[in-house]
Amino acid sequence: DTGVSQDPRHKITKRGQNVTFRCDPISEHNRLYWYRQTLGQGPEFLTYFQNEAQLEKSRLLSDRFSAERPKGSFSTLEIQRTEQGDSAMYLCASSPGSVLTSYEQYFGPGTRLTVT
Amino acid sequence: AQKVTQAQTEISVVEKEDVTLDCVYETRDTTYYLFWYKQPPSGELVFLIRRNSFDEQNEISGRYSWNFQKSTSSFNFTITASQVVDSAVYFCALNTGNQFYFGTGTSLTVIP
């Protein structure tokens, strides 16, 4: 399977704990995105990487959220001191890209986070 | 401000009927991209189409067609002769710069 993979698929944590999610993009894709989706809503953009550089971060993203993409391959999204409002599906997507053109994104299956 | 509006929250049609999903977007940028994605009950978003702001040609792919009108800031999606497998949530999305903006989606149910 050469699609986008995410791990874990489900995570239940207690309020105040830290969690980390992993995303493995399609290997030849240099762009990687993180989104959050809650029930009945569309994906909400969180952050974007071009290779290893984090080029965009949503203003809505709390300081408790941090993302990395070392070596421009897989990426991790960490949430510190989780709150119940962080409960959502966290989606990762990748795409090829250039400076001048935007391409379609390929989405992973998501990590469902439940904060109790 | 950038925004995507999908006013139709839920639509139900009987199999073989045609259905149009509406998408209205807002942006002041002159260069932007529009997308449609399908999210079936299994949950994974699937890309359907991409359009850039300089290409207003309508597109047809099998039973799917898209109508892009810059004059009304709309990018509507029509499914002809709907099938049960078309049941899903459909999202319209706008890309400007490095950000993507998704609408709230339209849930389509095709009744056999």
Short mmCIF file of C-alpha atoms in Angstrom, two decimals:
data_model
loop_
_atom_site.label_atom_id
_atom_site.label_comp_id
_atom_site.label_asym_id
_atom_site.label_seq_id
_atom_site.Cartn_x
_atom_site.Cartn_y
_atom_site.Cartn_z
CA ASP A 1 0.00 0.00 0.00
CA THR A 2 1.59 3.26 -1.09
CA GLY A 3 -0.99 5.65 0.31
CA VAL A 4 -0.74 7.98 3.28
CA SER A 5 -0.64 6.13 6.57
CA GLN A 6 -1.29 7.40 10.07
CA ASP A 7 -0.57 5.90 13.44
CA PRO A 8 -2.28 5.27 15.75
CA ARG A 9 -5.76 5.06 14.29
CA HIS A 10 -7.38 5.66 17.65
CA LYS A 11 -6.10 7.27 20.80
CA ILE A 12 -7.87 7.70 24.12
CA THR A 13 -6.13 9.87 26.66
CA LYS A 14 -6.89 11.65 29.88
CA ARG A 15 -7.08 15.40 30.04
CA GLY A 16 -3.68 16.91 30.68
CA GLN A 17 -1.68 14.15 29.02
CA ASN A 18 0.50 14.65 25.97
CA VAL A 19 -0.13 12.74 22.76
CA THR A 20 1.85 12.31 19.56
CA PHE A 21 0.59 11.20 16.18
CA ARG A 22 2.61 10.04 13.20
CA CYS A 23 1.99 10.46 9.50
CA ASP A 24 3.85 8.75 6.68
CA PRO A 25 3.12 10.49 3.38
CA ILE A 26 3.34 9.09 -0.11
CA SER A 27 7.07 8.79 -0.63
CA GLU A 28 7.51 11.11 -3.59
CA HIS A 29 5.32 13.87 -2.15
CA ASN A 30 7.16 16.89 -0.81
CA ARG A 31 4.14 18.59 0.75
CA LEU A 32 2.49 17.45 3.94
CA TYR A 33 -0.56 18.86 5.71
CA TRP A 34 -2.27 18.36 9.03
CA TYR A 35 -5.97 18.96 9.53
CA ARG A 36 -8.46 18.52 12.32
CA GLN A 37 -12.03 17.41 11.65
CA THR A 38 -14.88 17.34 14.10
CA LEU A 39 -18.25 15.72 13.58
CA GLY A 40 -20.32 17.43 10.94
CA GLN A 41 -17.55 19.78 9.91
CA GLY A 42 -15.05 19.97 7.12
CA PRO A 43 -11.35 19.52 7.70
CA GLU A 44 -9.78 22.50 9.43
CA PHE A 45 -6.28 23.35 8.26
CA LEU A 46 -3.63 23.20 10.99
CA THR A 47 -0.22 23.32 9.37
CA TYR A 48 1.75 22.67 6.20
CA PHE A 49 5.25 21.45 5.39
CA GLN A 50 7.22 21.80 2.20
CA ASN A 51 9.86 19.12 2.64
CA GLU A 52 11.17 19.66 6.18
CA ALA A 53 10.19 23.32 6.41
CA GLN A 54 7.00 24.27 8.20
CA LEU A 55 5.74 27.04 5.94
CA GLU A 56 2.31 27.74 7.31
CA LYS A 57 0.57 27.40 10.64
CA SER A 58 -3.04 28.23 11.31
CA ARG A 59 -3.69 31.14 13.63
CA LEU A 60 -6.21 28.91 15.32
CA LEU A 61 -3.46 26.51 16.33
CA SER A 62 -2.78 26.69 20.05
CA ASP A 63 0.76 26.79 21.39
CA ARG A 64 0.05 23.34 22.81
CA PHE A 65 0.25 21.96 19.27
CA SER A 66 3.55 21.36 17.56
CA ALA A 67 4.47 19.54 14.39
CA GLU A 68 7.71 18.37 12.89
CA ARG A 69 8.85 16.77 9.72
CA PRO A 70 12.49 15.81 10.16
CA LYS A 71 14.32 15.02 6.95
CA GLY A 72 11.23 15.82 4.95
CA SER A 73 9.78 12.35 5.28
CA PHE A 74 7.33 11.36 8.02
CA SER A 75 5.75 13.95 10.27
CA THR A 76 4.62 14.03 13.89
CA LEU A 77 1.93 16.13 15.51
CA GLU A 78 2.15 16.55 19.26
CA ILE A 79 -0.54 17.94 21.51
CA GLN A 80 0.57 18.89 24.99
CA ARG A 81 -1.71 19.10 28.02
CA THR A 82 -4.68 17.79 26.09
CA GLU A 83 -8.12 19.26 26.70
CA GLN A 84 -11.53 17.78 25.99
CA GLY A 85 -11.93 20.25 23.15
CA ASP A 86 -9.03 18.57 21.38
CA SER A 87 -11.17 15.49 20.78
CA ALA A 88 -11.40 15.18 17.00
CA MET A 89 -10.16 13.29 13.98
CA TYR A 90 -6.65 14.40 13.00
CA LEU A 91 -6.02 14.02 9.31
CA CYS A 92 -2.76 14.03 7.43
CA ALA A 93 -2.49 14.63 3.71
CA SER A 94 0.33 14.80 1.22
CA SER A 95 0.75 16.12 -2.28
CA PRO A 96 3.36 16.82 -4.85
CA GLY A 97 3.90 20.50 -5.34
CA SER A 98 5.84 23.38 -6.72
CA VAL A 99 6.01 27.03 -5.90
CA LEU A 100 3.58 27.93 -8.66
CA THR A 101 1.09 25.11 -8.63
CA SER A 102 -1.19 23.48 -6.11
CA TYR A 103 -1.99 19.84 -6.52
CA GLU A 104 -4.61 17.57 -5.07
CA GLN A 105 -4.01 16.17 -1.63
CA TYR A 106 -4.10 12.52 -0.73
CA PHE A 107 -5.52 11.94 2.71
CA GLY A 108 -4.71 9.31 5.26
CA PRO A 109 -7.33 7.46 7.32
CA GLY A 110 -6.90 9.79 10.27
CA THR A 111 -6.22 9.40 13.99
CA ARG A 112 -9.29 9.69 16.17
CA LEU A 113 -8.43 11.33 19.48
CA THR A 114 -10.72 11.10 22.47
CA VAL A 115 -9.82 13.12 25.54
CA THR A 116 -11.62 12.00 28.69
CA ALA B 1 -11.23 36.64 4.25
CA GLN B 2 -11.33 33.26 2.61
CA LYS B 3 -14.41 31.16 2.98
CA VAL B 4 -16.25 28.24 1.41
CA THR B 5 -19.99 27.86 1.83
CA GLN B 6 -21.92 24.69 1.15
CA ALA B 7 -25.44 25.69 1.99
CA GLN B 8 -26.95 22.25 1.48
CA THR B 9 -26.32 20.25 4.62
CA GLU B 10 -28.14 17.10 3.56
CA ILE B 11 -29.65 15.93 0.28
CA SER B 12 -31.60 12.76 -0.43
CA VAL B 13 -32.35 11.56 -3.94
CA VAL B 14 -33.74 8.41 -5.43
CA GLU B 15 -31.35 6.32 -7.44
CA LYS B 16 -30.93 7.46 -11.06
CA GLU B 17 -31.95 11.02 -10.28
CA ASP B 18 -29.53 13.84 -11.05
CA VAL B 19 -28.28 15.94 -8.16
CA THR B 20 -26.30 19.17 -7.94
CA LEU B 21 -24.17 20.10 -4.95
CA ASP B 22 -23.57 23.81 -4.53
CA CYS B 23 -20.33 25.51 -3.52
CA VAL B 24 -19.78 29.23 -3.13
CA TYR B 25 -16.38 30.60 -2.24
CA GLU B 26 -14.94 33.93 -1.13
CA THR B 27 -11.44 35.18 -1.78
CA ARG B 28 -9.77 38.38 -2.87
CA ASP B 29 -6.84 36.52 -4.37
CA THR B 30 -6.69 36.34 -8.14
CA THR B 31 -4.82 33.04 -8.12
CA TYR B 32 -6.51 30.21 -6.30
CA TYR B 33 -7.51 26.58 -6.66
CA LEU B 34 -10.80 24.85 -6.04
CA PHE B 35 -11.28 21.21 -5.19
CA TRP B 36 -14.00 18.69 -4.53
CA TYR B 37 -13.47 15.74 -2.22
CA LYS B 38 -15.68 12.79 -1.37
CA GLN B 39 -15.78 11.30 2.11
CA PRO B 40 -17.58 7.94 2.03
CA PRO B 41 -18.87 6.28 5.19
CA SER B 42 -15.50 4.54 5.55
CA GLY B 43 -14.12 8.00 6.34
CA GLU B 44 -11.13 8.59 4.06
CA LEU B 45 -11.30 11.69 1.88
CA VAL B 46 -10.98 11.03 -1.83
CA PHE B 47 -9.95 13.66 -4.35
CA LEU B 48 -12.40 14.27 -7.21
CA ILE B 49 -11.31 17.38 -9.10
CA ARG B 50 -9.02 20.41 -9.06
CA ARG B 51 -9.59 23.70 -10.85
CA ASN B 52 -7.41 26.80 -10.97
CA SER B 53 -8.83 30.28 -11.07
CA PHE B 54 -7.77 30.89 -14.63
CA ASP B 55 -9.58 27.91 -16.08
CA GLU B 56 -13.33 28.33 -16.19
CA GLN B 57 -13.98 25.44 -18.52
CA ASN B 58 -16.54 23.03 -17.26
CA GLU B 59 -15.46 19.46 -16.89
CA ILE B 60 -17.17 16.13 -17.26
CA SER B 61 -15.87 12.85 -15.97
CA GLY B 62 -18.26 9.99 -16.46
CA ARG B 63 -21.38 10.74 -14.42
CA TYR B 64 -19.68 13.68 -12.70
CA SER B 65 -19.58 17.23 -14.00
CA TRP B 66 -18.42 20.51 -12.56
CA ASN B 67 -19.53 24.06 -13.34
CA PHE B 68 -17.07 26.81 -12.38
CA GLN B 69 -18.36 30.39 -12.63
CA LYS B 70 -16.09 33.15 -11.40
CA SER B 71 -18.84 35.73 -11.90
CA THR B 72 -20.87 34.13 -9.14
CA SER B 73 -17.90 32.62 -7.21
CA SER B 74 -19.42 29.21 -7.54
CA PHE B 75 -18.04 25.77 -8.26
CA ASN B 76 -20.99 23.39 -8.41
CA PHE B 77 -20.87 19.64 -8.76
CA THR B 78 -23.48 17.54 -10.56
CA ILE B 79 -23.91 13.80 -10.39
CA THR B 80 -25.96 12.38 -13.24
CA ALA B 81 -27.96 9.20 -12.78
CA SER B 82 -26.99 8.87 -9.13
CA GLN B 83 -26.14 5.50 -7.65
CA VAL B 84 -26.20 4.17 -4.12
CA VAL B 85 -22.38 4.17 -4.11
CA ASP B 86 -22.50 7.95 -4.48
CA SER B 87 -23.80 8.21 -0.91
CA ALA B 88 -21.15 10.16 0.98
CA VAL B 89 -20.26 13.57 2.32
CA TYR B 90 -18.89 15.87 -0.35
CA PHE B 91 -16.58 18.74 0.47
CA CYS B 92 -15.65 21.75 -1.60
CA ALA B 93 -12.28 23.34 -0.79
CA LEU B 94 -10.43 26.53 -1.64
CA ASN B 95 -6.64 26.86 -1.74
CA THR B 96 -4.99 30.25 -1.65
CA GLY B 97 -1.33 30.62 -0.86
CA ASN B 98 -0.38 27.86 1.55
CA GLN B 99 -3.76 27.47 3.21
CA PHE B 100 -6.74 25.30 2.45
CA TYR B 101 -10.31 26.11 3.41
CA PHE B 102 -12.97 23.42 3.40
CA GLY B 103 -16.70 23.87 3.42
CA THR B 104 -18.85 22.11 5.98
CA GLY B 105 -19.83 19.46 3.48
CA THR B 106 -23.03 18.16 1.91
CA SER B 107 -24.22 14.75 2.98
CA LEU B 108 -25.74 12.96 0.00
CA THR B 109 -27.95 9.92 0.45
CA VAL B 110 -28.99 8.00 -2.62
CA ILE B 111 -32.02 5.84 -1.93
CA PRO B 112 -32.31 2.61 -3.93
#
